[in-house]
XYZ file of C-alpha atoms in Angstrom:
673
model
C 34.146 -17.342 3.749
C 30.649 -18.375 4.362
C 27.914 -16.232 4.687
C 24.550 -16.241 6.586
C 21.560 -15.655 4.541
C 17.530 -15.392 5.468
C 15.635 -16.707 2.626
C 12.643 -15.078 1.776
C 10.822 -18.414 2.522
C 11.178 -17.356 6.372
C 8.227 -15.860 8.219
C 8.380 -13.919 11.363
C 6.985 -16.870 13.325
C 10.595 -19.100 12.705
C 12.899 -18.737 15.206
C 15.979 -16.340 14.555
C 18.438 -19.028 14.949
C 16.635 -20.796 11.639
C 19.130 -19.446 9.082
C 20.368 -20.755 5.487
C 24.098 -21.217 5.363
C 25.625 -20.348 2.148
C 28.852 -21.817 1.372
C 28.940 -20.711 -2.080
C 29.165 -17.085 -3.062
C 25.940 -15.281 -3.806
C 25.259 -16.068 -7.733
C 23.028 -14.478 -9.862
C 19.924 -16.969 -9.568
C 20.088 -16.818 -6.162
C 20.023 -13.271 -5.653
C 16.969 -13.280 -8.062
C 15.519 -16.183 -6.248
C 15.762 -13.992 -2.866
C 15.403 -10.512 -4.302
C 12.058 -8.208 -3.774
C 11.338 -5.423 -6.315
C 11.858 -1.682 -6.169
C 11.392 1.263 -8.497
C 11.391 -1.857 -10.854
C 14.822 -3.058 -9.574
C 15.029 -6.650 -8.124
C 16.828 -5.647 -4.577
C 18.006 -7.313 -1.169
C 18.532 -5.499 2.018
C 21.948 -6.671 3.418
C 23.461 -6.499 6.797
C 27.444 -7.366 7.815
C 28.381 -8.004 11.214
C 31.730 -6.741 11.521
C 32.028 -8.514 14.637
C 30.749 -12.078 13.754
C 32.446 -11.719 10.222
C 28.908 -12.704 8.622
C 26.331 -10.941 6.093
C 22.420 -11.181 6.479
C 19.966 -10.749 3.547
C 16.868 -9.972 5.094
C 13.194 -11.119 3.930
C 11.550 -7.594 3.169
C 8.026 -9.029 3.225
C 8.566 -10.029 6.680
C 11.301 -6.867 7.842
C 10.847 -3.975 6.210
C 13.596 -1.874 7.880
C 17.074 -3.108 8.764
C 16.712 -2.055 12.218
C 13.381 -4.708 12.918
C 15.577 -7.599 11.840
C 18.815 -6.360 13.973
C 16.808 -6.070 17.223
C 14.068 -8.972 17.068
C 16.369 -11.218 15.466
C 20.530 -10.280 15.971
C 20.017 -8.325 19.726
C 17.092 -10.099 20.811
C 14.997 -7.066 21.642
C 11.398 -6.908 22.104
C 9.497 -4.992 19.280
C 8.226 -2.292 22.229
C 11.662 -2.091 23.524
C 12.762 -1.432 19.643
C 10.006 1.645 19.651
C 11.061 3.333 22.749
C 15.043 3.183 21.581
C 14.086 3.482 17.887
C 16.415 6.801 17.613
C 19.023 5.604 19.700
C 19.603 2.328 17.894
C 19.345 4.049 14.269
C 22.467 6.489 15.553
C 24.429 2.900 16.986
C 23.689 1.711 13.022
C 23.697 4.972 11.023
C 26.093 7.736 12.969
C 27.922 5.643 15.383
C 31.674 5.806 13.953
C 32.479 1.975 16.004
C 29.350 0.694 14.563
C 29.113 -3.179 14.583
C 27.063 -3.461 11.739
C 26.900 -1.816 8.390
C 23.441 -1.799 6.502
C 22.430 -1.369 3.140
C 20.806 -2.453 -0.048
C 22.096 -4.347 -3.087
C 19.973 -4.007 -6.309
C 20.231 -5.287 -9.606
C 20.641 -3.232 -12.812
C 21.739 -3.976 -16.604
C 24.167 -2.059 -18.962
C 24.920 -2.867 -22.694
C 28.049 -4.035 -23.673
C 29.383 -4.598 -27.179
C 26.800 -5.898 -29.970
C 24.127 -4.699 -27.465
C 24.012 -7.775 -25.207
C 22.603 -6.736 -21.612
C 25.086 -6.815 -18.908
C 23.854 -7.254 -15.203
C 25.980 -5.398 -12.494
C 25.119 -4.803 -8.826
C 25.160 -1.815 -6.768
C 25.519 -1.132 -3.277
C 24.263 1.818 -1.268
C 23.171 2.718 2.043
C 20.639 5.045 3.502
C 21.064 8.487 2.911
C 21.498 9.448 6.164
C 24.432 7.082 6.577
C 27.232 8.934 7.795
C 29.634 6.431 7.010
C 33.326 7.523 6.722
C 35.463 6.677 3.865
C 37.183 3.352 5.551
C 34.150 2.186 6.694
C 32.549 2.519 2.711
C 35.773 0.798 1.390
C 35.429 -1.997 4.238
C 31.411 -2.346 3.326
C 32.228 -2.765 -0.244
C 35.357 -4.900 0.397
C 32.860 -7.413 2.482
C 30.191 -7.528 0.465
C 32.645 -7.736 -2.967
C 34.131 -10.850 -1.229
C 30.967 -12.742 -0.582
C 29.301 -11.985 -4.427
C 30.188 -14.314 -7.530
C 32.944 -12.888 -9.326
C 31.938 -12.348 -12.343
C 29.101 -10.205 -11.313
C 30.396 -6.439 -11.343
C 29.930 -4.446 -7.935
C 29.578 -0.617 -7.787
C 29.213 1.479 -4.743
C 26.878 4.467 -4.842
C 27.554 7.219 -2.382
C 24.045 7.785 -0.895
C 24.588 11.348 0.339
C 26.969 14.467 -0.194
C 28.695 13.544 2.639
C 29.757 9.788 1.405
C 30.912 11.811 -1.816
C 33.294 13.835 -0.097
C 34.681 10.663 1.722
C 34.994 8.768 -1.236
C 37.054 11.312 -3.312
C 40.197 10.401 -1.355
C 39.517 6.840 -1.887
C 40.489 5.306 -5.328
C 37.978 4.187 -7.858
C 39.693 1.272 -8.481
C 39.806 -0.116 -4.950
C 36.032 1.025 -4.585
C 34.205 1.345 -7.728
C 31.371 3.643 -7.779
C 28.378 5.163 -9.673
C 26.453 8.255 -9.000
C 22.429 8.634 -8.341
C 22.481 10.751 -11.646
C 23.995 8.192 -13.415
C 21.371 5.505 -12.454
C 18.464 7.867 -12.936
C 19.749 8.690 -16.268
C 19.816 5.309 -17.692
C 16.246 4.387 -15.895
C 13.620 3.260 -18.596
C 10.813 3.855 -16.394
C 10.445 6.478 -13.575
C 7.310 7.278 -11.235
C 6.448 11.489 -11.176
C 3.231 11.035 -10.128
C 1.294 8.141 -8.352
C -2.262 7.417 -9.676
C -4.446 5.243 -11.921
C -6.512 5.852 -14.777
C -8.694 4.061 -17.356
C -8.334 5.778 -20.767
C -7.540 5.906 -24.379
C -3.716 6.113 -25.065
C -2.812 8.915 -27.495
C 0.915 8.568 -28.355
C 2.279 11.728 -30.309
C 6.098 11.231 -31.428
C 6.381 15.050 -32.442
C 5.081 18.215 -30.957
C 3.626 18.376 -34.453
C 1.740 15.318 -34.144
C 0.030 17.080 -30.865
C -0.734 20.125 -32.155
C -2.571 18.412 -34.857
C -4.830 16.522 -32.622
C -4.625 18.414 -29.327
C -8.275 20.119 -30.358
C -10.183 16.729 -30.090
C -8.501 15.230 -26.639
C -10.710 14.502 -24.158
C -10.910 13.820 -20.345
C -10.696 10.249 -21.094
C -7.392 10.423 -23.170
C -4.108 9.434 -21.753
C -1.596 11.800 -23.494
C 1.904 10.231 -24.355
C 4.553 12.194 -26.064
C 8.537 12.999 -25.557
C 7.597 16.252 -23.664
C 4.224 17.563 -22.767
C 3.276 20.947 -23.355
C 1.941 23.309 -20.515
C -1.163 24.120 -22.275
C -2.306 20.372 -22.253
C -5.679 20.101 -21.264
C -7.358 18.159 -18.672
C -6.784 14.499 -19.373
C -6.811 10.968 -17.357
C -2.967 10.635 -17.341
C 0.357 11.540 -18.659
C 3.507 9.762 -19.990
C 6.727 11.230 -20.883
C 8.830 9.499 -23.117
C 12.124 11.283 -22.925
C 13.590 12.451 -19.183
C 11.800 15.624 -17.283
C 11.637 16.821 -13.860
C 8.612 16.122 -11.260
C 8.718 19.601 -10.377
C 7.975 20.899 -14.227
C 4.660 22.186 -15.015
C 2.872 19.535 -16.162
C 3.828 17.298 -12.959
C 2.742 20.114 -10.822
C -0.904 20.285 -12.911
C -0.730 15.959 -12.805
C -0.566 16.470 -8.733
C -3.176 19.185 -8.498
C -5.437 17.223 -10.985
C -4.700 13.763 -9.453
C -3.930 11.927 -12.166
C -0.763 9.735 -12.693
C 2.692 10.741 -15.076
C 5.459 8.825 -15.810
C 8.079 8.601 -17.924
C 8.220 5.500 -19.764
C 11.443 5.459 -22.385
C 10.710 2.410 -23.930
C 6.929 3.174 -24.575
C 7.620 2.827 -28.685
C 8.499 -1.005 -28.024
C 5.432 -1.505 -25.882
C 3.080 -0.022 -28.485
C 4.692 -2.057 -31.091
C 4.767 -5.204 -29.332
C 1.058 -5.126 -27.785
C -0.570 -2.388 -30.307
C -1.465 0.249 -27.680
C -1.747 3.364 -29.380
C -5.243 4.503 -29.339
C -6.269 1.345 -27.554
C -7.874 1.524 -24.280
C -5.732 0.821 -21.435
C -5.431 0.785 -17.587
C -2.320 2.784 -16.519
C -1.098 2.690 -13.154
C 2.033 5.099 -11.652
C 3.338 3.714 -7.685
C 6.015 4.215 -6.054
C 7.791 1.408 -6.957
C 6.001 0.355 -10.573
C 4.503 1.473 -13.882
C 1.985 -0.491 -15.321
C 0.231 -0.305 -18.744
C -2.309 -2.535 -19.520
C -4.691 -3.201 -22.556
C -8.372 -3.657 -21.765
C -9.762 -6.449 -23.881
C -12.912 -3.870 -25.019
C -13.697 -0.364 -24.316
C -14.989 0.331 -20.287
C -18.060 1.895 -19.465
C -17.142 5.286 -17.888
C -18.898 8.127 -16.331
C -17.726 11.800 -15.996
C -14.901 11.945 -14.068
C -14.885 13.474 -10.361
C -13.712 16.803 -11.218
C -16.459 17.273 -13.373
C -19.257 16.326 -10.758
C -17.213 18.329 -8.006
C -16.769 22.292 -8.961
C -13.918 23.866 -7.495
C -15.188 26.660 -5.022
C -13.534 29.958 -5.276
C -14.130 32.686 -2.586
C -16.367 35.625 -4.152
C -13.945 38.242 -5.320
C -13.746 41.604 -3.608
C -14.154 44.498 -6.217
C -14.533 47.640 -3.553
C -11.912 50.019 -4.671
C -8.615 49.385 -2.752
C -5.187 50.914 -2.915
C -1.970 49.151 -4.677
C -0.216 48.081 -1.668
C 3.332 46.798 -0.901
C 3.443 43.034 -0.514
C 4.708 43.420 3.128
C 1.268 45.288 3.937
C -0.857 42.231 2.789
C -2.001 38.876 4.452
C -3.865 35.187 3.450
C -6.700 36.663 3.703
C -6.386 39.624 0.970
C -6.548 36.662 -1.632
C -9.769 37.634 -2.677
C -9.060 41.115 -3.192
C -5.373 40.805 -4.531
C -5.086 37.479 -5.514
C -3.364 34.161 -3.943
C 0.159 34.497 -5.254
C 0.200 38.183 -3.732
C -1.490 37.239 -0.574
C 0.923 34.268 0.045
C 4.006 36.533 -0.358
C 2.342 39.066 2.071
C 1.827 36.320 4.408
C 5.596 35.254 4.088
C 6.579 38.888 5.198
C 4.744 38.544 8.375
C 6.486 34.727 8.686
C 9.657 36.187 8.911
C 8.973 39.278 10.751
C 7.047 37.973 13.404
C 9.647 35.873 15.991
C 6.241 34.205 17.700
C 5.084 32.274 14.728
C 5.371 28.713 15.096
C 7.677 26.938 12.407
C 8.175 23.810 14.290
C 4.587 22.104 13.968
C 5.910 19.661 10.668
C 8.279 18.230 14.015
C 6.008 18.096 16.362
C 3.433 15.855 14.729
C 4.092 12.133 16.114
C 5.903 9.739 13.558
C 4.966 6.200 15.219
C 6.863 5.025 16.932
C 8.413 8.283 17.707
C 6.222 11.241 19.451
C 7.926 13.696 17.631
C 10.563 15.027 15.616
C 12.337 17.786 18.141
C 15.403 15.863 18.840
C 16.037 16.010 15.345
C 14.841 19.641 14.685
C 17.454 20.574 17.223
C 20.115 18.941 15.306
C 19.382 20.594 12.350
C 19.394 24.385 13.978
C 22.050 23.478 15.875
C 20.765 24.050 19.259
C 20.688 22.062 22.590
C 19.240 18.326 21.870
C 16.717 19.480 24.967
C 15.592 22.564 23.655
C 11.850 22.818 23.044
C 9.011 25.214 23.232
C 9.204 29.113 22.913
C 13.243 28.540 22.663
C 12.637 26.208 19.910
C 10.244 27.793 18.109
C 12.531 31.201 18.063
C 15.437 29.023 16.908
C 13.106 28.165 14.361
C 12.421 31.290 13.432
C 15.746 32.875 13.291
C 17.060 30.012 11.098
C 14.403 30.982 8.763
C 14.864 34.765 8.737
C 18.854 34.219 8.050
C 18.002 31.709 5.293
C 15.438 33.226 3.289
C 13.988 36.832 1.953
C 10.450 37.789 0.989
C 10.413 39.701 -2.211
C 9.654 43.364 -2.545
C 6.694 44.944 -4.687
C 3.257 46.019 -4.816
C 0.297 44.430 -5.543
C -2.506 45.961 -7.948
C -6.084 44.703 -6.537
C -8.867 42.969 -8.726
C -10.696 46.526 -8.661
C -8.220 47.695 -10.611
C -8.951 45.436 -13.503
C -12.452 45.498 -12.973
C -12.595 49.203 -13.184
C -10.464 48.438 -16.689
C -12.957 45.788 -17.919
C -15.788 48.231 -17.504
C -14.405 51.152 -18.966
C -14.391 49.357 -22.269
C -18.126 48.816 -23.904
C -16.343 46.908 -26.477
C -14.826 44.401 -23.931
C -17.892 44.330 -21.963
C -19.521 43.029 -25.130
C -16.501 40.056 -25.814
C -17.252 39.385 -22.341
C -21.114 38.573 -22.897
C -20.459 36.680 -25.978
C -17.709 34.821 -23.948
C -20.157 33.917 -21.752
C -22.757 32.874 -24.114
C -20.553 30.610 -25.615
C -19.630 28.990 -22.354
C -23.444 28.070 -22.032
C -23.424 26.578 -25.577
C -20.061 24.706 -24.634
C -19.060 24.474 -27.997
C -15.024 24.297 -27.738
C -14.561 26.476 -31.369
C -16.585 29.364 -30.542
C -15.399 29.316 -26.861
C -11.900 29.590 -28.283
C -12.298 32.032 -30.845
C -14.120 34.017 -28.590
C -11.323 33.779 -25.856
C -8.874 34.994 -28.625
C -10.994 37.891 -29.815
C -11.531 39.141 -26.212
C -7.860 38.720 -25.141
C -6.887 40.757 -28.400
C -9.504 43.467 -27.202
C -7.790 43.721 -23.301
C -4.561 43.701 -24.771
C -5.248 46.858 -26.649
C -8.110 48.769 -25.271
C -6.839 52.194 -23.741
C -6.415 52.502 -19.986
C -8.328 55.463 -18.692
C -6.038 58.118 -17.662
C -7.018 58.138 -13.953
C -6.679 54.077 -13.618
C -3.203 54.328 -15.438
C -2.032 57.125 -12.922
C -3.321 54.490 -10.128
C -0.866 51.765 -12.150
C 2.125 53.867 -12.061
C 1.575 55.502 -8.727
C 1.982 52.646 -7.029
C 5.668 52.671 -7.603
C 7.439 55.173 -5.346
C 10.253 56.143 -8.288
C 7.680 55.783 -10.855
C 8.037 52.965 -13.429
C 10.565 55.396 -15.684
C 12.948 55.128 -12.393
C 12.893 51.638 -11.560
C 14.793 50.144 -13.949
C 13.819 46.716 -15.231
C 10.603 45.176 -13.877
C 8.742 42.045 -13.412
C 5.067 42.029 -13.653
C 3.411 38.844 -12.394
C -0.202 37.297 -12.509
C -2.305 36.872 -9.296
C -5.525 35.088 -9.611
C -8.065 34.173 -7.183
C -8.821 31.177 -9.443
C -5.452 29.668 -8.932
C -3.538 27.292 -6.018
C -6.839 25.889 -5.235
C -8.042 22.359 -3.718
C -8.170 20.407 -7.000
C -6.945 23.556 -8.950
C -3.678 24.205 -9.240
C -3.290 26.421 -12.757
C 0.433 26.241 -12.573
C 1.605 27.909 -15.624
C -1.875 28.768 -16.801
C -1.542 32.881 -16.656
C 1.140 35.183 -17.889
C 3.833 37.043 -16.310
C 6.260 39.390 -18.022
C 9.865 39.392 -16.942
C 11.244 42.385 -18.893
C 9.355 45.337 -18.907
C 11.016 48.959 -18.638
C 9.579 52.459 -18.533
C 5.673 53.562 -18.602
C 4.193 52.066 -21.644
C 6.082 48.681 -21.222
C 4.523 48.302 -17.379
C 1.076 49.671 -18.724
C 1.368 46.630 -21.651
C 2.471 44.308 -19.477
C -0.630 44.760 -16.825
C -3.100 44.271 -19.632
C -1.393 41.338 -21.139
C -1.361 39.941 -17.302
C -5.296 40.869 -17.192
C -5.702 39.075 -20.371
C -4.182 36.018 -19.747
C -7.425 35.590 -17.624
C -9.445 35.100 -20.839
C -6.807 32.940 -22.570
C -8.700 29.384 -24.106
C -6.420 27.493 -22.114
C -7.433 29.217 -18.811
C -11.264 29.534 -19.486
C -11.388 25.862 -20.574
C -9.890 24.592 -17.595
C -11.798 27.228 -15.127
C -15.029 26.206 -17.091
C -14.200 22.371 -16.618
C -13.932 22.757 -13.210
C -16.827 24.771 -12.169
C -15.619 28.169 -11.758
C -17.935 30.581 -12.941
C -16.385 33.057 -15.727
C -17.606 36.247 -13.557
C -15.958 34.889 -10.248
C -12.496 34.706 -11.820
C -10.685 37.914 -11.261
C -6.689 39.017 -12.167
C -4.360 40.891 -9.465
C -0.999 41.893 -10.534
C 2.467 42.027 -8.763
C 5.027 44.423 -9.567
C 8.651 43.995 -8.664
C 11.914 45.154 -9.550
C 13.756 42.360 -11.666
C 16.659 40.380 -9.469
C 19.606 39.064 -11.390
C 19.823 35.468 -10.365
C 22.965 32.847 -10.377
C 20.632 30.191 -9.604
C 16.960 29.817 -9.833
C 14.575 26.868 -9.172
C 11.620 25.264 -7.539
C 11.176 23.253 -3.916
C 8.514 20.955 -2.931
C 8.355 20.030 0.813
C 7.890 16.693 0.000
C 9.564 13.817 -2.127
C 6.904 14.138 -5.293
C 8.039 10.429 -6.156
C 7.550 8.555 -2.965
C 4.641 10.336 -0.849
C 4.912 8.243 1.959
C 8.502 9.900 2.642
C 8.549 12.323 5.224
C 11.868 13.119 5.523
C 13.101 14.166 2.246
C 12.183 17.385 0.155
C 12.835 17.829 -3.519
C 14.748 20.776 -4.982
C 15.255 21.436 -8.543
C 17.514 24.434 -10.042
C 19.225 25.755 -12.907
C 21.678 28.972 -13.803
C 19.631 31.583 -14.083
C 15.936 32.404 -13.303
C 13.448 29.636 -11.950
C 11.093 29.837 -14.678
C 14.176 27.625 -16.712
C 12.983 24.738 -14.412
C 9.073 25.476 -14.105
C 8.831 25.615 -18.005
C 11.175 22.608 -18.589
C 12.876 24.320 -21.253
C 15.975 22.717 -20.033
C 16.470 19.730 -17.534
C 17.452 20.637 -13.962
C 19.564 19.906 -11.663
C 17.890 17.762 -8.938
C 18.310 17.127 -5.490
C 16.487 15.384 -2.302
C 17.490 16.672 0.943
C 16.602 15.012 4.361
C 14.932 17.591 6.538
C 14.827 14.739 9.472
C 18.296 13.392 10.045
C 20.177 15.803 7.513
C 22.597 15.601 4.404
C 21.363 15.403 0.780
C 21.889 13.821 -2.454
C 22.093 14.731 -6.225
C 19.408 12.793 -8.211
C 19.982 14.158 -11.418
C 22.464 16.705 -13.451
C 19.975 17.409 -16.277
C 21.499 19.790 -18.712
C 24.079 20.926 -16.948
C 26.443 18.309 -17.214
C 28.364 18.981 -13.718
C 27.182 19.177 -10.139
C 27.219 22.310 -8.243
C 29.858 23.138 -5.816
C 30.003 21.639 -2.341
C 29.144 24.609 -0.711
C 26.610 25.735 -3.028
C 25.134 22.228 -2.261
C 24.942 22.797 1.709
C 23.312 26.540 1.376
C 20.392 24.725 -0.820
C 20.325 22.197 1.861
C 19.623 24.954 4.402
C 17.010 26.610 2.011
C 15.186 22.846 2.088
C 15.093 23.053 5.477
C 13.708 26.592 5.758
C 11.279 25.265 3.246
C 9.784 22.553 5.562
C 9.783 24.924 8.534
C 7.577 27.386 6.583
C 5.260 24.522 5.667
C 4.121 24.307 9.334
C 2.576 27.789 9.195
C 1.619 27.897 5.654
C 0.096 24.251 5.891
C -3.312 25.410 7.516
C -4.417 22.610 9.614
C -2.574 19.842 7.789
C 1.343 20.097 8.662
C 2.017 17.254 6.422
C 0.522 19.847 3.228
C 3.553 20.380 0.991
C 4.856 23.656 -0.713
C 5.613 24.594 -3.754
C 8.118 27.366 -3.554
C 9.932 29.449 -6.372
C 13.207 30.726 -5.215
C 16.319 32.100 -6.755
C 19.639 32.700 -5.377
C 21.381 36.199 -6.139
C 25.560 36.318 -6.659
C 25.562 37.261 -2.765
C 24.258 34.032 -2.230
C 21.123 35.249 -0.870
C 17.812 33.243 -1.520
C 14.954 34.981 -2.655
C 11.120 33.165 -2.313
C 9.429 34.685 -5.837
C 5.939 32.304 -5.138
C 4.816 30.362 -2.402
C 1.702 27.952 -2.454
C 0.417 24.699 -1.486
C 1.784 21.459 -3.586
C -1.636 19.146 -4.288
C -0.987 15.640 -3.399
């Protein structure tokens, strides 16, 4: 059967009837000749016309979206008419069960056969918003399979959990398939955080090699190793040589610092081929490509922008304030209780106030759409015409029914200030550290930091101050069971200064003695060599940084993780949010000690897909994945309130799910981008 192919040589000025009819089946050389590149893989956009029994291969440079081609080249619509009817056209091709057109993408991949020879294969998938039934998916696969060179293997990749469910009853002999996590796990290069850097490549094959050289690393270095440690200093770029998650502490740091980060599993090969280790390179990470190019000669570098533009911290309020329940705090309290505690207090307010507007993200124009309210009503299950106060009430009700704010108490900066002032030895240690920072000798600073930390950890807490801490818990620490003691500084979650993983939290605290020790440990983390060094580099004065403390009852979790209300590897994507999780505490995910399950959830058209299984080996049950989709939408709604004036500013949310299926949000903060 003849196919209809639109070649890349076409331009928008050529008439729609000017097509190349290809009598033979699509071969690998022809595919390569027509293909563009996405995420390092050659690909073609495909349209199957069920009425005409033809297919079209699109020139992506001219038609970046399927519907553009359909409307202007096949249906004869003018661009302005398409813009006015875009949602209706999308519905006709992505959700209509009687649709005329089947839309997808063919991408080229390789695996290795016996003897190590590379074998090409093609993958066919739809957009993640496509609701194709099982029979339509089978028809789509068969139609494309018939038009390909029979020697080219073709696999169908379900684009979302709904398609996985539809395919479950169809034989994988009739429709061979591959899942996202299988492709993700085999990718040689994966972007994690976009950016560009010029620097000296420092490659470490083991943690021991890194530890031996860590003290000499500078801001112009690009650090490459299997898994970057959480205490990596501020450098020009990161390269991971083994898989990791875009929501690990190190990638949150990369995002906050605005530096490139990627997985490059063939780095050893590149280094051997081009002699890159220790060389000056240009390193660029984009949504669809990763480049690492050796420079002919060392560049002339000036100080980085972050050294020339100090981070500003609101002056801490050190007045004698009481320990307060989290629900009594607001975001304006961050200068006396810390950012983390203030944001959790604000969360309590949002979940308790039905008048808070959680629809602003969906209300922003997304040209050619004036807003996304119609999509939001579908996600919330209300009438399509719902708007204004009624829509805001529905969004608030959905969020309250989906997530909970944690209980706990917050200790103000004033308590740490009184503790530090109570010990002449500690005060002397702070003076010595301040002098060392003025001298800017790294060895002296680190030595003074370690000494000061030890002093803070072991200095006695005055009796009156100790009673203020233990009295903050209504039943007292001895009757409270297992407690979690978390840091809450004013020097974190700031523009240009994330501080993810920099300060300590203690998750197994029982009784009065352990509580007081944990509070001192959290206070002491303000003076760790790494935290002091990072703040000093960012221009935050030692005397401006203070530490509040959050005390909470330990909450057992069946599942825990991190949600960011964006797609970290594709920042222009306003539909999807990224969710990582693992059994138990979210600390497993943020610390990167185990590879988590990774999901993307579409908060506009709906649906989700599994990106990676991580260390789990198997996916979560369908019911749990559906609940995670509700969590993703709740996170997107909360973004409307916490993003301040920029509703596109994403959030970073740590959460846990109890054995009853309830979601507790344990941290909420801006996600730098």
